[in-house]
Amino acid sequence: MFPEVNFKVFAENWYELNIKNANISSTTKNDYKYYLYSNIIPYFEKFKLCDIHEDDCQRFLNQYVGKSKAMVSKLRMTLRRIMRKAKKQKLIPDNPAEDIILPQVTQGSRRPITDEERTMILETAKTHYAGTMVLTMLYCGLRPIEIRRMEWDWLDFENSILTVGKSKTEAGTGRKIPIPPQLKSALIEHKLKGQNDKWVFARFKNHQLPLDENAFYHAWHNFCREMDIANGATVYRNQITKSTLAPDLEPYLLRHTFCTDCQAAGVPLNVAKELMGHSDISVTAKIYTHMVDEVFEQNRKRLAEYANQKELKAVNE
């Protein structure tokens, strides 16, 4: 007989002891925490460890058919690690997650945000302390590391231009990006708060310091939490137990969305490459292959008009 230990209690203890203070990056820690509390615990919280079977684990993973391979793989890895620890502590006879397989997933971890997600983001940005930071990623396509390094002298409000001072790549450094009016007003309002004379986005608890990786992701997750609750997420004892957000919603999706917005707006591929700071146009082209509805409709009309012109020309001749 094995002791009847509740999965939720064990999983929370596993995170506190094995992940929270581990010598791993803050991004990895945040990934573990997000997938554990937003996906895994809500599904298994009523299970006892000894009652979880391989079919239960496979059913959990099968919920994410069509999601990105990277995201579903992380869910499987996290569940496996929890169950592996439970087996090592002799709380279960075998690891029920060891042999579960990935369902049908999509390659690549990036996608543009949906119209519903865009609406939620814009609404939450009106009141959240990280709202201007999130809008800058959405409207200018900045990488998280560029957001963290962003200085006020990057911004030319008179000409509505953002010049990236230092990126992680040579192609990204020095590129110029137009600032749309809705972002410009948000940035000006943010500047008037006078939080930091050098850095555009400072730490929430200490405005004298720029964002580091941990502070950036804390701000992002806090933003998503507020957005989730406003959208009807279930909360119990200050923890979201049933999220309304897509599991793969992450900062880079805003950069991806900026690129697809360029496509929908008719920005030429070579220009979008420069705006994104890509060194190779093939990288931009891969994103452009995500045919959005607006682009499909624009090109449908163009083809129809062209065919009509050719037909009229043929008749007249």
XYZ file of C-alpha atoms in Angstrom, residues 4-307:
304
model
C -2.612 8.698 0.014
C -0.880 11.980 -0.743
C -2.809 14.707 -2.547
C -1.230 15.630 -5.900
C -1.656 19.391 -5.385
C 0.085 19.320 -1.998
C 2.956 17.229 -3.345
C 3.370 19.323 -6.528
C 3.452 22.608 -4.615
C 6.039 21.191 -2.222
C 8.067 19.872 -5.206
C 8.164 23.373 -6.705
C 9.173 25.022 -3.417
C 11.991 22.553 -2.709
C 13.304 21.727 -6.170
C 12.611 24.685 -8.451
C 12.080 27.930 -6.544
C 15.676 28.239 -5.324
C 17.366 26.085 -7.962
C 20.423 27.307 -9.861
C 18.502 27.836 -13.099
C 17.458 30.957 -14.990
C 14.510 32.988 -13.764
C 12.832 32.383 -17.135
C 12.952 28.621 -16.591
C 11.648 29.015 -13.044
C 8.780 31.157 -14.282
C 7.959 28.581 -16.957
C 7.784 25.812 -14.346
C 5.635 27.942 -12.070
C 3.287 29.020 -14.832
C 2.715 25.530 -16.259
C 2.375 24.017 -12.797
C -0.148 26.463 -11.354
C -2.043 27.334 -14.544
C -2.278 23.911 -16.167
C -1.084 20.878 -14.237
C -2.418 21.523 -10.724
C -5.882 22.660 -11.888
C -6.253 19.343 -13.751
C -4.893 16.976 -11.082
C -5.664 18.880 -7.866
C -8.409 16.465 -6.742
C -6.319 13.354 -7.475
C -4.304 11.391 -4.955
C -0.864 10.537 -6.313
C -1.489 6.811 -6.072
C -4.718 7.117 -8.087
C -3.130 8.754 -11.131
C -2.629 6.358 -14.041
C -0.960 6.663 -17.425
C -4.329 7.228 -19.128
C -5.014 10.186 -16.825
C -1.696 11.757 -17.801
C -2.314 11.130 -21.487
C -5.817 12.665 -21.279
C -4.282 15.722 -19.656
C -1.782 16.131 -22.481
C -4.372 15.436 -25.183
C -6.170 18.635 -24.200
C -3.431 20.529 -26.021
C -3.884 19.093 -29.505
C -2.894 21.766 -32.033
C -0.831 23.777 -29.547
C 2.880 24.454 -30.013
C 5.256 21.539 -29.640
C 7.497 23.568 -27.313
C 4.660 24.330 -24.912
C 3.226 20.790 -24.805
C 6.719 19.321 -24.381
C 7.296 21.558 -21.355
C 4.017 20.412 -19.817
C 5.006 16.768 -20.304
C 8.503 17.360 -18.917
C 7.159 19.096 -15.805
C 4.599 16.370 -15.099
C 7.234 13.678 -15.605
C 9.610 15.363 -13.160
C 6.923 15.614 -10.480
C 5.945 11.975 -10.863
C 9.582 10.870 -11.015
C 10.166 12.509 -7.640
C 7.039 10.859 -6.213
C 8.278 7.447 -7.363
C 11.729 8.094 -5.869
C 10.081 8.891 -2.537
C 8.106 5.610 -2.810
C 4.751 7.384 -2.914
C 3.785 5.635 -6.168
C 4.927 2.302 -7.681
C 5.752 3.659 -11.145
C 5.859 6.965 -13.027
C 2.526 7.172 -14.927
C 3.811 10.046 -17.071
C 7.013 8.351 -18.218
C 5.667 6.876 -21.458
C 2.961 9.368 -22.431
C 3.283 10.704 -25.964
C 2.826 14.138 -27.439
C -0.525 14.641 -29.175
C -0.665 16.246 -32.620
C 1.059 19.595 -32.131
C 2.299 22.431 -34.294
C 5.969 23.100 -34.956
C 7.287 26.369 -33.614
C 6.291 28.190 -30.463
C 5.221 31.491 -31.994
C 1.883 32.691 -33.238
C 0.158 36.057 -33.480
C -2.257 36.887 -30.694
C -5.959 36.454 -31.418
C -8.387 39.371 -31.725
C -9.831 38.411 -28.344
C -6.379 38.426 -26.745
C -5.621 41.793 -28.311
C -8.818 43.248 -26.846
C -7.971 41.912 -23.378
C -4.400 43.211 -23.577
C -5.456 46.698 -24.646
C -8.049 46.876 -21.876
C -5.672 45.675 -19.135
C -2.928 48.030 -20.354
C -5.115 51.015 -19.452
C -4.682 50.423 -15.726
C -1.807 47.982 -15.137
C 1.618 49.316 -14.124
C 3.243 47.276 -16.930
C 0.692 48.373 -19.515
C 3.024 50.711 -21.437
C 5.730 48.050 -21.512
C 3.315 45.528 -23.030
C 2.026 48.070 -25.569
C 5.603 48.826 -26.659
C 6.178 45.158 -27.439
C 2.892 44.977 -29.325
C 3.234 48.189 -31.368
C 7.005 48.140 -31.992
C 7.854 44.441 -31.904
C 10.689 44.802 -29.406
C 12.383 41.755 -27.963
C 12.172 41.317 -24.146
C 15.894 42.094 -23.843
C 15.370 45.322 -25.832
C 12.540 46.314 -23.510
C 14.852 45.797 -20.537
C 17.608 47.919 -22.128
C 15.299 50.622 -23.461
C 16.419 54.163 -22.584
C 14.600 57.461 -22.970
C 17.118 58.687 -25.527
C 15.940 55.902 -27.844
C 12.713 57.872 -28.282
C 12.248 60.799 -30.640
C 8.771 62.009 -29.734
C 8.883 64.919 -32.172
C 9.294 62.622 -35.181
C 7.592 59.588 -33.610
C 10.607 57.301 -34.066
C 12.077 54.675 -31.761
C 15.745 53.876 -32.458
C 16.941 50.686 -30.806
C 20.189 51.544 -29.043
C 21.412 48.055 -28.277
C 19.867 44.767 -29.285
C 21.074 41.207 -28.862
C 22.004 41.134 -32.563
C 23.898 43.448 -34.883
C 20.895 43.561 -37.231
C 18.629 44.667 -34.399
C 20.901 47.408 -33.077
C 20.245 50.872 -34.499
C 17.048 49.977 -36.338
C 14.320 52.621 -36.498
C 10.691 51.829 -35.755
C 7.743 54.224 -36.149
C 5.836 54.962 -32.942
C 2.061 54.882 -33.561
C -0.029 57.659 -31.930
C -1.672 55.375 -29.344
C 1.721 54.214 -28.080
C 3.240 57.687 -28.220
C 0.607 59.083 -25.852
C 1.097 56.145 -23.473
C 4.891 56.622 -23.452
C 4.583 60.373 -22.839
C 2.216 59.740 -19.938
C 4.639 57.113 -18.604
C 7.542 59.574 -18.847
C 5.621 62.240 -16.928
C 5.511 59.902 -13.935
C 9.269 60.485 -13.644
C 10.094 57.022 -12.339
C 13.568 56.856 -13.892
C 15.530 59.463 -15.831
C 17.473 56.921 -17.898
C 15.535 53.685 -18.216
C 12.068 53.695 -19.747
C 10.934 50.662 -17.768
C 12.170 50.345 -14.214
C 11.510 47.757 -11.538
C 8.133 48.020 -9.844
C 9.531 47.879 -6.303
C 12.606 50.003 -6.971
C 12.252 52.603 -9.727
C 15.943 53.449 -9.541
C 16.899 50.116 -11.100
C 16.288 48.963 -14.681
C 14.412 45.760 -15.379
C 16.411 42.574 -15.133
C 15.132 39.279 -16.547
C 13.348 38.295 -13.347
C 11.651 41.695 -12.925
C 10.546 41.677 -16.567
C 8.864 38.286 -16.309
C 7.353 39.145 -12.944
C 5.739 42.209 -14.552
C 4.539 40.143 -17.518
C 3.013 37.395 -15.363
C 1.379 39.975 -13.103
C -0.104 41.636 -16.187
C -1.431 38.284 -17.411
C -2.832 37.493 -13.973
C -4.823 40.728 -13.868
C -6.002 40.161 -17.429
C -6.996 36.571 -16.614
C -8.990 37.540 -13.523
C -10.769 40.328 -15.421
C -11.674 37.739 -18.051
C -13.319 35.438 -15.500
C -10.546 33.165 -14.208
C -11.364 31.111 -11.106
C -9.346 32.189 -8.062
C -8.986 30.301 -4.795
C -6.822 31.544 -1.927
C -5.152 34.077 -4.193
C -4.158 31.387 -6.736
C -5.727 31.097 -10.185
C -7.159 27.575 -10.258
C -8.860 27.791 -13.655
C -7.291 30.110 -16.214
C -9.082 31.625 -19.208
C -5.853 32.400 -21.081
C -4.115 30.256 -23.683
C -1.238 28.309 -22.085
C 1.198 29.527 -24.741
C 0.542 33.243 -24.236
C 4.029 34.692 -23.785
C 5.835 37.993 -24.480
C 7.328 36.897 -27.800
C 3.825 36.499 -29.234
C 3.544 40.297 -29.201
C 6.674 40.591 -31.348
C 5.293 37.943 -33.684
C 2.018 39.874 -33.841
C 3.846 43.079 -34.785
C 5.302 41.221 -37.766
C 1.948 39.841 -38.895
C 0.444 43.319 -38.388
C 3.089 44.611 -40.806
C 1.936 42.007 -43.292
C -1.745 42.865 -42.820
C -0.952 46.573 -43.264
C 0.793 45.870 -46.569
C 4.336 46.586 -45.381
C 6.777 45.001 -47.874
C 8.703 41.985 -46.646
C 12.101 43.690 -46.968
C 10.896 46.648 -44.890
C 9.412 44.357 -42.225
C 12.787 42.605 -42.008
C 14.422 45.914 -41.040
C 11.666 46.814 -38.559
C 12.006 43.420 -36.884
C 15.802 43.557 -36.811
C 16.207 40.200 -38.554
C 19.590 39.458 -40.124
C 18.050 37.091 -42.661
C 14.872 37.867 -44.607
C 13.942 34.172 -44.537
C 13.218 34.533 -40.810
C 10.720 37.317 -41.534
C 9.275 35.337 -44.428
C 8.486 32.393 -42.144
C 6.275 34.659 -40.049
C 4.690 36.187 -43.151
C 3.578 32.704 -44.198
C 1.022 32.820 -41.378
C -1.825 34.020 -43.587
C -4.078 36.261 -41.510
C -7.684 36.940 -42.545
C -7.042 40.575 -43.456
C -4.209 39.649 -45.805
C -6.245 36.898 -47.419
C -9.117 39.308 -48.057
C -6.810 42.035 -49.399
C -5.202 39.652 -51.851
C -8.517 38.089 -52.823
C -9.716 41.547 -53.870
C -6.463 42.288 -55.688
C -6.687 39.033 -57.655
C -10.351 39.650 -58.468
C -9.604 43.192 -59.659
C -6.645 42.004 -61.734
C -8.698 39.215 -63.321
